[in-house]
Amino acid sequence: MAGETAAPCRHPGAPPEEVINLVVNAVKAMAADHAFLQRQGLSSADFELALPAAIQRIRGSAAASNSARREFLVGLLQWFADTGSISSFDIPEYGDDTVYRLEVPGIGSVAIVQKGCPDGAHSSVNWSTPDWAVESYLWWLCDSLQYEPGEHVAKGVNRLRNRFFSSTYQDAVDGVIFHNATCGTPLRPCPKASLAVEVDGKRIPPPCLWVMPERVDYEVGAERSEWNWQGGRRLRFPSVLYSAFGIDPTLLQSYEGYVGFSRGDRGTRTTIASRFGPGRSTVFRSEPR
């Protein structure tokens, strides 16, 4: 599938699209199966009327999931502070823009913008970076199995590419991180599992981080045609992040991924390179659009 190679991991138990479609058809068939509904004490009218509310109730577990995602990130940031990787961090009020302020020795203030799955506009486009940040990162806390991790990342980065070349926005993030409590579990096995650390009684592997292009000379008509296409941009926070997991700074380029954009006569393209150890990498490149 398109985008799978944007990340090094897979969901071995994720339902394929054809199975999802079968479930949709099964729900539709239930609505038309009067005998089945009667056995459940329902009429067809009752089923149709109550179905949206029932789905909403099932989706209500998402609120608890959001809380769990926040707890995971706070727990990991606290571990960074306890190990001395960061000096401190502020826990923000949760809302449309949930931004953590990390104070990092030798760097200054780093912003972590907490978002959900990257394929949605809210998590990939609707954000802003604070003026106080030396470096800013989108942290996608995504536990969805709807797409493979790489597909989630590719969808989010493609939205970021559209924003990158838009004249509507004035800011840009320096990097993106795709990592949550699902990473390293049987639902999302991690090829970096041997480097996992224990946080709150759980084994947590190093996150996947991609350095984003710097937003320079991106305007239509500018002669420049490539931005970070070969991954040449260097940031300071990735070294801090990976050093916390015992990765020597000399090996940073074996674990730090990057995103590049290009623009030509046929449109814009994206390259997403993921690295997960010496000599281990995977690359996704989109078609021009």
CSV table of N, CA and C in Angstrom, one decimal, residues 1-10 147-152 154 282-284:
chain,number,residue,atom,x,y,z
A,1,MET,N,0.8,-1.2,0.0
A,1,MET,CA,0.0,0.0,0.0
A,1,MET,C,0.9,1.3,0.0
A,2,ALA,N,0.4,2.3,-0.6
A,2,ALA,CA,1.1,3.6,-0.7
A,2,ALA,C,1.4,4.1,0.7
A,3,GLY,N,2.6,4.5,1.0
A,3,GLY,CA,3.0,5.1,2.3
A,3,GLY,C,3.5,4.1,3.3
A,4,GLU,N,3.3,2.8,3.1
A,4,GLU,CA,3.8,1.8,4.2
A,4,GLU,C,5.2,2.0,4.5
A,5,THR,N,6.1,2.3,3.5
A,5,THR,CA,7.5,2.4,3.8
A,5,THR,C,7.9,3.7,4.4
A,6,ALA,N,7.0,4.6,4.8
A,6,ALA,CA,7.3,5.8,5.5
A,6,ALA,C,7.7,5.6,6.9
A,7,ALA,N,7.4,4.4,7.4
A,7,ALA,CA,7.8,4.1,8.8
A,7,ALA,C,8.3,2.6,8.8
A,8,PRO,N,9.2,2.3,9.8
A,8,PRO,CA,9.8,0.9,9.7
A,8,PRO,C,8.9,-0.2,10.3
A,9,CYS,N,7.8,0.1,10.9
A,9,CYS,CA,7.0,-0.9,11.6
A,9,CYS,C,5.7,-1.2,10.9
A,10,ARG,N,5.0,-2.2,11.3
A,10,ARG,CA,3.7,-2.7,10.7
A,10,ARG,C,2.8,-3.1,11.8
A,147,TYR,N,-4.8,2.2,9.4
A,147,TYR,CA,-3.7,2.2,8.4
A,147,TYR,C,-2.5,1.7,9.1
A,148,GLU,N,-1.5,1.2,8.2
A,148,GLU,CA,-0.2,0.9,8.7
A,148,GLU,C,0.4,2.2,9.2
A,149,PRO,N,1.4,2.1,10.2
A,149,PRO,CA,2.0,3.3,10.7
A,149,PRO,C,2.6,4.2,9.6
A,150,GLY,N,3.2,3.6,8.6
A,150,GLY,CA,3.8,4.4,7.5
A,150,GLY,C,2.8,5.2,6.7
A,151,GLU,N,1.6,4.6,6.6
A,151,GLU,CA,0.5,5.2,5.8
A,151,GLU,C,0.0,6.4,6.7
A,152,HIS,N,-0.1,6.2,8.0
A,152,HIS,CA,-0.5,7.4,8.8
A,152,HIS,C,0.4,8.5,8.7
A,154,ALA,N,2.6,9.1,6.2
A,154,ALA,CA,2.7,9.7,4.9
A,154,ALA,C,1.5,10.6,4.7
A,282,THR,N,14.3,2.8,5.6
A,282,THR,CA,13.2,2.6,4.6
A,282,THR,C,12.8,4.0,4.1
A,283,VAL,N,12.5,4.0,2.9
A,283,VAL,CA,12.2,5.3,2.2
A,283,VAL,C,10.8,5.3,1.5
A,284,PHE,N,10.1,6.3,1.6
A,284,PHE,CA,8.9,6.5,0.8
A,284,PHE,C,8.9,7.8,0.0
